[in-house]
Short mmCIF file of C-alpha atoms in Angstrom, two decimals:
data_model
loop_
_atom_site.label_atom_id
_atom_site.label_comp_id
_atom_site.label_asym_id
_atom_site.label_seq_id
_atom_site.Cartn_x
_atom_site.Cartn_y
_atom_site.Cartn_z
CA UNK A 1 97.90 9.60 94.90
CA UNK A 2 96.90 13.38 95.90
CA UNK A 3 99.89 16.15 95.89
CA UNK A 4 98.82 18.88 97.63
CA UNK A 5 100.52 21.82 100.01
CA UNK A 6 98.85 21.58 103.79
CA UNK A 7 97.02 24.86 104.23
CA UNK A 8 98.65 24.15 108.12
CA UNK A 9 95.36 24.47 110.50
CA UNK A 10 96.44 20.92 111.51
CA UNK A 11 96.06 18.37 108.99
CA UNK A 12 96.35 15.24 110.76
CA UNK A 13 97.06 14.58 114.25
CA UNK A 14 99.99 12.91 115.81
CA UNK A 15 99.46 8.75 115.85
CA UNK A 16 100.78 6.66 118.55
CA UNK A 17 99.24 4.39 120.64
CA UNK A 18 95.64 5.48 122.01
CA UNK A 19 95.68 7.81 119.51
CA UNK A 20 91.80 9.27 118.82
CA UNK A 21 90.76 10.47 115.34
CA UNK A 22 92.41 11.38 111.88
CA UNK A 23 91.49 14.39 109.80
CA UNK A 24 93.07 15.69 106.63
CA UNK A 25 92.49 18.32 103.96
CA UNK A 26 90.71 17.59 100.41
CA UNK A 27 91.36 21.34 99.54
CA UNK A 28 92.99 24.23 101.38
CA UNK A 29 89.84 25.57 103.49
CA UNK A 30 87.37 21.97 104.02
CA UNK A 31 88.18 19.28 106.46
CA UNK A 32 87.36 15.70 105.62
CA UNK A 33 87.69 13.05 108.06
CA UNK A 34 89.08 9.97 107.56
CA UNK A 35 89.83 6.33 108.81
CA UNK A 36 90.48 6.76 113.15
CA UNK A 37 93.66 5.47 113.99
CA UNK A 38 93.46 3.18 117.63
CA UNK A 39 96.96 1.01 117.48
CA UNK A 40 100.79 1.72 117.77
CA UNK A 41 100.77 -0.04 114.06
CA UNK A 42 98.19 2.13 112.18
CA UNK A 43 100.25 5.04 112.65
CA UNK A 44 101.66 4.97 109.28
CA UNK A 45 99.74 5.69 106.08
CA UNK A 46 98.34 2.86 104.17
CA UNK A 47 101.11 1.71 101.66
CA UNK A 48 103.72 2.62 103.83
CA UNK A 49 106.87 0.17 104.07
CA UNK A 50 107.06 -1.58 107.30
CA UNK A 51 111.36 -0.70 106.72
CA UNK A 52 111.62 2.77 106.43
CA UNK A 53 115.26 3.18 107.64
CA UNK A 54 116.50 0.54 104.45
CA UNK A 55 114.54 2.41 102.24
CA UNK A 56 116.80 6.00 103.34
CA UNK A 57 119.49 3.24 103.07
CA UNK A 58 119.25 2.57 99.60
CA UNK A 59 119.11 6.10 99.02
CA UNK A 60 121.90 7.69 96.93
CA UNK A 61 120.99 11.14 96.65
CA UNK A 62 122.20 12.45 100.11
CA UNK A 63 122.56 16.12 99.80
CA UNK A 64 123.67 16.60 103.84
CA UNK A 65 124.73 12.69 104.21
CA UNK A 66 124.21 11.27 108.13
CA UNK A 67 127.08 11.59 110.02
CA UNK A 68 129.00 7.89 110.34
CA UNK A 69 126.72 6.84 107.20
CA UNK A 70 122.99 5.81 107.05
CA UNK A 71 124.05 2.86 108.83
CA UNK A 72 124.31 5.18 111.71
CA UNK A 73 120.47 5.60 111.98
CA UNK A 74 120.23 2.03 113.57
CA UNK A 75 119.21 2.64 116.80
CA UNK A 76 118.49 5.78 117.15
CA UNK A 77 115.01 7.47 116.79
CA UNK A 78 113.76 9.31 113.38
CA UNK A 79 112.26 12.39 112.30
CA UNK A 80 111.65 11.92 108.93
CA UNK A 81 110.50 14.64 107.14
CA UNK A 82 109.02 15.76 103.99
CA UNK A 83 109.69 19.35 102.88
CA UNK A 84 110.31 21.80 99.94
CA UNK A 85 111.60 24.54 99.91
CA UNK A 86 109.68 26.83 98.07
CA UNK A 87 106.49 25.60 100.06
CA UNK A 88 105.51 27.71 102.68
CA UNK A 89 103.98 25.52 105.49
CA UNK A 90 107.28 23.31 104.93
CA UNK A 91 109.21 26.59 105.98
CA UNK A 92 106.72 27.36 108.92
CA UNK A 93 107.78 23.82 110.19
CA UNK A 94 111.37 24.78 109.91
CA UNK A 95 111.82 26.36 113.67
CA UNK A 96 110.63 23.14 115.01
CA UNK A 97 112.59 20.42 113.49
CA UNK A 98 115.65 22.80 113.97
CA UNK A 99 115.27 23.00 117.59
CA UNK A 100 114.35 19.55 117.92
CA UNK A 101 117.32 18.38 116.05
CA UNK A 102 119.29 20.79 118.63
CA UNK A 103 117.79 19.93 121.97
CA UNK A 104 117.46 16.05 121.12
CA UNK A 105 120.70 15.11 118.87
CA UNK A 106 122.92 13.99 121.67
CA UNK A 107 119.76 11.81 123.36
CA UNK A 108 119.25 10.00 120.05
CA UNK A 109 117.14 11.66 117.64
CA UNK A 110 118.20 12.19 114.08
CA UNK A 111 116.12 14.80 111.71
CA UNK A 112 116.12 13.72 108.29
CA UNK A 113 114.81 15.96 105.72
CA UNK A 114 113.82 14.33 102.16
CA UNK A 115 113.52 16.91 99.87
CA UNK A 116 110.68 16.16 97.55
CA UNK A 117 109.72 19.33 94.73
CA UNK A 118 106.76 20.40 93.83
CA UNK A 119 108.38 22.76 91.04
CA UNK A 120 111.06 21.80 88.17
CA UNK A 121 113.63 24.24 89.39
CA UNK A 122 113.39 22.64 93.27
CA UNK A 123 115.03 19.48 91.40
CA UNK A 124 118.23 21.46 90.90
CA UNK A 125 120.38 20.17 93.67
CA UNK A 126 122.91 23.27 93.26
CA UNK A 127 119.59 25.65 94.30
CA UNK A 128 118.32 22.94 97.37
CA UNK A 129 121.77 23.29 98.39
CA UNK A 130 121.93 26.70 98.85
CA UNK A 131 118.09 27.38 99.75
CA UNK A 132 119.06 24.88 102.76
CA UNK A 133 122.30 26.81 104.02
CA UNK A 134 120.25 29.89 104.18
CA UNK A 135 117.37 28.36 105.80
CA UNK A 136 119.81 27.01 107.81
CA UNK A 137 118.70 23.34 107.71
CA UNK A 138 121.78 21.52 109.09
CA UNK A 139 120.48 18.04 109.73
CA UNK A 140 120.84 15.15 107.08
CA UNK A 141 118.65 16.04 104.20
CA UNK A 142 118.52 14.23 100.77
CA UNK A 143 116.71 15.05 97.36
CA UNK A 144 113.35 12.84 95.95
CA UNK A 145 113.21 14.37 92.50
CA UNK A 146 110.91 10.71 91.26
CA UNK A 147 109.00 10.93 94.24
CA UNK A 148 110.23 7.40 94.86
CA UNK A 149 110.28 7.84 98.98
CA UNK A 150 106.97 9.86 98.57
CA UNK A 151 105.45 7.12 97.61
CA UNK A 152 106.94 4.13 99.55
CA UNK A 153 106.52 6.24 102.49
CA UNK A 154 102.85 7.23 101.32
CA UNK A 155 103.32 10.93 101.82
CA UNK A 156 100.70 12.68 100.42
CA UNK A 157 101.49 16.63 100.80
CA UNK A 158 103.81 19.07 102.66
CA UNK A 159 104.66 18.90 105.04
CA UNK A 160 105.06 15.12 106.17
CA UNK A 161 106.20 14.08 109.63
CA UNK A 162 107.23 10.57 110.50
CA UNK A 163 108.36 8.94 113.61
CA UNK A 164 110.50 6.23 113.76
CA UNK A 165 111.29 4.33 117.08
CA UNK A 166 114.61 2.59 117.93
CA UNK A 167 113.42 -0.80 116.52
CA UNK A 168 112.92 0.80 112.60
CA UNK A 169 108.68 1.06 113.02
CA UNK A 170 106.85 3.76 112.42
CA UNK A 171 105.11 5.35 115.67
CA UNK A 172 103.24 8.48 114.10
CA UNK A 173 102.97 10.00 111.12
CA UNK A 174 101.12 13.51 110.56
CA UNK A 175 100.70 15.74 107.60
CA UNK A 176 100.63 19.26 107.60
CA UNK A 177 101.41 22.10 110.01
CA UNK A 178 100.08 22.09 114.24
CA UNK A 179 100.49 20.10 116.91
CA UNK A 180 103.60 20.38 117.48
CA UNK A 181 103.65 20.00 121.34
CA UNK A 182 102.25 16.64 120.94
CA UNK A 183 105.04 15.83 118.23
CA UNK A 184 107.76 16.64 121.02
CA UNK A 185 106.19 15.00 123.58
CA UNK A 186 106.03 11.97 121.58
CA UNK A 187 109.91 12.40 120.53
CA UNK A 188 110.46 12.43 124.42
CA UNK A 189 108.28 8.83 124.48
CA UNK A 190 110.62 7.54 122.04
CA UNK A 191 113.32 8.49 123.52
CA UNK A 192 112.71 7.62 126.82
CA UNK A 193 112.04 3.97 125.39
CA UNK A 194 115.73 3.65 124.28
CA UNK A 195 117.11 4.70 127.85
CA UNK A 196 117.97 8.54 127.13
CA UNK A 197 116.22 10.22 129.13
CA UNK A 198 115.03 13.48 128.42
CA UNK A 199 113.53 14.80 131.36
CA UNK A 200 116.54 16.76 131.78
CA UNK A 201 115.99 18.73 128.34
CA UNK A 202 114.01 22.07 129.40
CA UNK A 203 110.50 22.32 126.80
CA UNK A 204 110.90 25.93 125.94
CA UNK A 205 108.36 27.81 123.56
CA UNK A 206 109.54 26.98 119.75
CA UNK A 207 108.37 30.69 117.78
CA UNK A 208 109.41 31.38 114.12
CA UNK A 209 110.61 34.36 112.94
CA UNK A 210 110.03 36.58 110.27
CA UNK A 211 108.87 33.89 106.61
CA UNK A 212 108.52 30.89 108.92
CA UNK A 213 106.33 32.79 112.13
CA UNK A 214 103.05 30.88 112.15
CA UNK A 215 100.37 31.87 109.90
CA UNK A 216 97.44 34.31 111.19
CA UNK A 217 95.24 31.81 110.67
CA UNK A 218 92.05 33.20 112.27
CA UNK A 219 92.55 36.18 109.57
CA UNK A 220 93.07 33.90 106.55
CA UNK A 221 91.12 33.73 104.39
CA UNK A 222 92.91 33.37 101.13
CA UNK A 223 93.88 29.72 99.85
CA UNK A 224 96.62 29.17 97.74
CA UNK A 225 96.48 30.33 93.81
CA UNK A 226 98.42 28.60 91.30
CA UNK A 227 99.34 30.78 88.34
CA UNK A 228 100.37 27.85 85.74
CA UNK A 229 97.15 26.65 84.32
CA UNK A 230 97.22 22.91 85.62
CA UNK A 231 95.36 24.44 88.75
CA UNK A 232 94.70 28.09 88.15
CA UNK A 233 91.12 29.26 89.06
CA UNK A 234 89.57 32.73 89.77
CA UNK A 235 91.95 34.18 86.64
CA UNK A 236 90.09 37.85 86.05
CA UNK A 237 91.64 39.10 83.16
CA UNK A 238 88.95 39.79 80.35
CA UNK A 239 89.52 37.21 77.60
CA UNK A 240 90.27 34.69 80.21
CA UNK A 241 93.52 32.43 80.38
CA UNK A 242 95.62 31.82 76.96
CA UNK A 243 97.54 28.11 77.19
CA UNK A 244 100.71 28.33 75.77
CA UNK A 245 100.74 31.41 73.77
CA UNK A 246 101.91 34.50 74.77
CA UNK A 247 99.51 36.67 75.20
CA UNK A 248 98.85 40.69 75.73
CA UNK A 249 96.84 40.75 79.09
CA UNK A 250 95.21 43.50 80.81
CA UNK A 251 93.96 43.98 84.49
CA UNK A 252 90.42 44.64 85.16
CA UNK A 253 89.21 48.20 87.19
CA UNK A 254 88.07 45.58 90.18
CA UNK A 255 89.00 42.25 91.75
CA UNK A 256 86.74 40.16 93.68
CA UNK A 257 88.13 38.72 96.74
CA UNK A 258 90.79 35.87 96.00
CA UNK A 259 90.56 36.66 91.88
CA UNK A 260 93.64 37.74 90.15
CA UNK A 261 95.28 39.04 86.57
CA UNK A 262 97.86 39.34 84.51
CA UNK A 263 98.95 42.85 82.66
CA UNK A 264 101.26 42.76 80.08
CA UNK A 265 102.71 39.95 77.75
CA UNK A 266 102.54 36.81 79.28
CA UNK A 267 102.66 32.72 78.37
CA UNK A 268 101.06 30.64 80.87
CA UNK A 269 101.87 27.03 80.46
CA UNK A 270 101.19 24.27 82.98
CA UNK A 271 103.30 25.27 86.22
CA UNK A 272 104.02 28.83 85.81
CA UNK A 273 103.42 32.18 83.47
CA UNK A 274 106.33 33.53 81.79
CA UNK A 275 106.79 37.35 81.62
CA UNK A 276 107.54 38.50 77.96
CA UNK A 277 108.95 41.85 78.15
CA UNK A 278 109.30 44.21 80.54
CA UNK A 279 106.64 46.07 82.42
CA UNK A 280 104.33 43.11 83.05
CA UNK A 281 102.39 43.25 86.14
CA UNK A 282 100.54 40.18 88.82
CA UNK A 283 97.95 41.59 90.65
CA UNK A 284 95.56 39.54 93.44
CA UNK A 285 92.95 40.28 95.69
CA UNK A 286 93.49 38.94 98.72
CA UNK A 287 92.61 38.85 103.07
CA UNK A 288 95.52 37.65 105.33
CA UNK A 289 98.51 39.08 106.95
CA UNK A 290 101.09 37.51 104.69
CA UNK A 291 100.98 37.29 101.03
CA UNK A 292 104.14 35.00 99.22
CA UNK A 293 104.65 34.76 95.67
CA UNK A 294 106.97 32.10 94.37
CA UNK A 295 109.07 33.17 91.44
CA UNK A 296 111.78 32.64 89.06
CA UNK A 297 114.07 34.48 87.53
CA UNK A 298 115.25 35.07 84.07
CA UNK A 299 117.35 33.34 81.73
CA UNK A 300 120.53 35.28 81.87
CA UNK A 301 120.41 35.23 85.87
CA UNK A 302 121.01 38.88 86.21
CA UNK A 303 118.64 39.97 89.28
CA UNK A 304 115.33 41.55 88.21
CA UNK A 305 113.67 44.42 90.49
CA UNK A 306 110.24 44.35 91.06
CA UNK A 307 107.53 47.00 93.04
CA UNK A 308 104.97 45.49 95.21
CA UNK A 309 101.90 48.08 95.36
CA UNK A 310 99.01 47.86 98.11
CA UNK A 311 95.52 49.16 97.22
CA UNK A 312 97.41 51.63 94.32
CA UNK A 313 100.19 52.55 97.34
CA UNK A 314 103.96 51.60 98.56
CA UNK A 315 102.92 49.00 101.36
CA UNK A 316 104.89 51.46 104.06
CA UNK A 317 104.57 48.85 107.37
CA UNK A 318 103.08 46.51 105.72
CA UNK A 319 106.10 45.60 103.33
CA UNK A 320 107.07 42.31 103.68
CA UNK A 321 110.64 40.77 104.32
CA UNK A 322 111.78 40.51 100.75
CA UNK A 323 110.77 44.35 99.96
CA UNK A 324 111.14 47.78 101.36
CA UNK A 325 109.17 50.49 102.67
CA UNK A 326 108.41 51.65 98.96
CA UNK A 327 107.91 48.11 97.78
CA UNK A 328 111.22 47.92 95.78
CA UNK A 329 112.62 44.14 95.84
CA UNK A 330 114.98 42.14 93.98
CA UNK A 331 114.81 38.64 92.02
CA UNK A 332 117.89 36.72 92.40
CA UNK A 333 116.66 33.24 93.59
CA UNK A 334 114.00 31.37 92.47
CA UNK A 335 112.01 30.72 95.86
CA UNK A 336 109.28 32.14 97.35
CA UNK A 337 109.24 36.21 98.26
CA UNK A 338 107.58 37.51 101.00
CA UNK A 339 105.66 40.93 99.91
CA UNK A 340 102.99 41.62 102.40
CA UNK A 341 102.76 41.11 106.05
CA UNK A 342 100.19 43.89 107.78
CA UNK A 343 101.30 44.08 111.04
CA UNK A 344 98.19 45.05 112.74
CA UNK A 345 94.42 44.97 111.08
CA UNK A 346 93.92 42.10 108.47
CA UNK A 347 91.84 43.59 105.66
CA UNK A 348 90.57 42.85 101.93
CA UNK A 349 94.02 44.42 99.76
CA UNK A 350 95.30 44.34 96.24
CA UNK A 351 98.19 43.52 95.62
CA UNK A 352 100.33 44.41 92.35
CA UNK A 353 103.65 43.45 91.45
CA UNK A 354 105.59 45.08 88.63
CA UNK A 355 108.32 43.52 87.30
CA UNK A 356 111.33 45.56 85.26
CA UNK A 357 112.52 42.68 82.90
CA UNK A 358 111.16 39.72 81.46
CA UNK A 359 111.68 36.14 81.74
CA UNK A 360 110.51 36.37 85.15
CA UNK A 361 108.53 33.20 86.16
CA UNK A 362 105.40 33.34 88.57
CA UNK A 363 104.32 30.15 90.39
CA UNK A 364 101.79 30.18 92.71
CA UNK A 365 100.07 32.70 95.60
CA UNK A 366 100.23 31.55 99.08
CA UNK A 367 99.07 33.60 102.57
CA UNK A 368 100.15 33.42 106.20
#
């Protein structure tokens, strides 16, 4: 079963019935297309339960439970969706199922957010908790630390969409960011089906806001760049990448575009590189408007500042929303940081981030 964060340029497309042709991702920048989908019942992936609504049922680990109980769900239609939080296209989504949830709860519709990590510290239910309340994800949500739904649902990235009529089936299921005027019309469908009718619910433009505004994607031209060595490629610094081991890196004069190093002591294990001591440095070479790095803090919890650095310069405008002007910013969650965003031209940059204590964990690269 592939894992694997949507890049967003529209993964799959919504499937209901006369639905056309199915494409999804095998990496973040090629298309590969897969079985077409014709029929009301091939909407859902292959594997997929034909009960979805007992398997949230049997589900104990409600972190926002349903309102009246799961029980509740009967009858109504389902947005099931898969998310985490430190996964950008899952917060790009955000906006959407939000105003969904809003314009559609008292017609029928229930959002339900399962909460499946990618990362160890996303299986902390104290840290989904609060990430949630500040992302301000009030619909039920519960956690999938064993990837148990994942799999009975036959998710395969983030994130996942479902749609669930009145009657329990599945009527579409898409993965990945886009589309999402042919998601609400086809909540409207369902709706409409049960006797609420929706015509009197204005369609208004749905735009995110600073993290979760849609990706530039005509500019991107970064993919994603995993820092723990299970899936790190283009690693520049001379030597190469140490498993395990702390390690004294240095960064070299130039960066090709979409290569990156390490400065300083480092120990790069399997999902993320641990900073030794402190003046360690991350630097990448990247083209997009938006550069996120998901990190982790230390040990002792105590926030740990950090300097973002563009092209050997404080980023000025093109700071992004978790630094300043001069490219000061703070640790204190683990969670992805937003460090560049160039408001107008989209060119090749470097990016360097210095951090001021160690401990601090770095995760994985990802552009908007």
């Amino acid at each position: 079963m592939r894992k694997f964060r949507s890049t967003g340029f529209f993964v799959a497309a919504i499937l209901a019935a006369g639905t056309t042709t199915l494409l999804c991702f095998d990496d973040a920048l090629s298309l590969v297309p897969c079985q077409s989908a014709n029929s009301m019942s091939a909407a859902a992936p292959a594997g997929m339960t034909a009960s979805p609504l007992d398997l949230l049922h049997r589900s104990s680990s409600w972190l926002t439970p349903v309102p009246g109980g799961v029980q509740a769900l009967r009858g109504k239609v389902v947005l099931v969706n898969f998310w985490t939080y430190s996964c950008i296209n899952s917060l790009r989504a955000l906006p959407y199922l939000r105003a969904w949830s809003d314009r559609y709860g008292d017609k029928g519709l229930v959002v339900v957010g399962i909460h499946t990590p990618e990362f160890d510290f996303e299986k902390d239910a104290a840290k989904v908790r609060l990430a949630s309340a500040q992302l301000d994800v009030r619909y039920p949500n519960l956690q999938d630390n064993h990837y148990a739904l994942w799999r009975e649902f036959g998710n395969e990235g983030w994130p996942g969409f479902y749609f669930i009529d009145a009657k329990g089936r599945i009527r579409g299921y898409r993965l990945g960011e886009g589309n999402y005027a042919d998601a609400e019309q086809l909540i409207r469908k369902l709706l409409a089906e049960t006797g609420h009718d929706p015509s009197d619910v204005p369609i208004s433009p749905i735009k995110g806001t600073g993290i979760e505004a849609e990706a530039a994607w005509s500019d991107l031209r970064s993919p994603e760049a995993y820092v723990g060595f299970k899936k790190a490629v283009k690693f520049a610094s001379p030597g190469g990448l140490v498993k395990n081991v702390e390690t004294t890196y240095t960064t070299p004069r130039d960066l090709s575009l979409n290569q990156w190093a390490l400065a300083g002591r480092w120990t790069v294990g399997p999902e993320f590189a641990a900073l030794g001591g402190a003046g360690g440095a991350i630097t990448f070479r990247f083209h997009a408007r938006d550069l996120h790095l998901v990190l982790g803090g230390a040990a002792d919890r105590r926030p740990v500042r950090f300097r973002v650095t563009i092209d050997g310069a404080p980023p000025g405008a093109n700071h992004g929303s978790d630094v300043d002007e001069s490219g000061w910013g703070e640790l204190q969650e683990d969670r992805l940081y937003q460090l560049v965003r160039q408001p107008d031209q989209v060119v090749d940059r470097t990016v360097r981030v210095e951090f001021h204590q160690g401990g601090v964990r770095a995760y994985v690269f990802t552009f908007g």
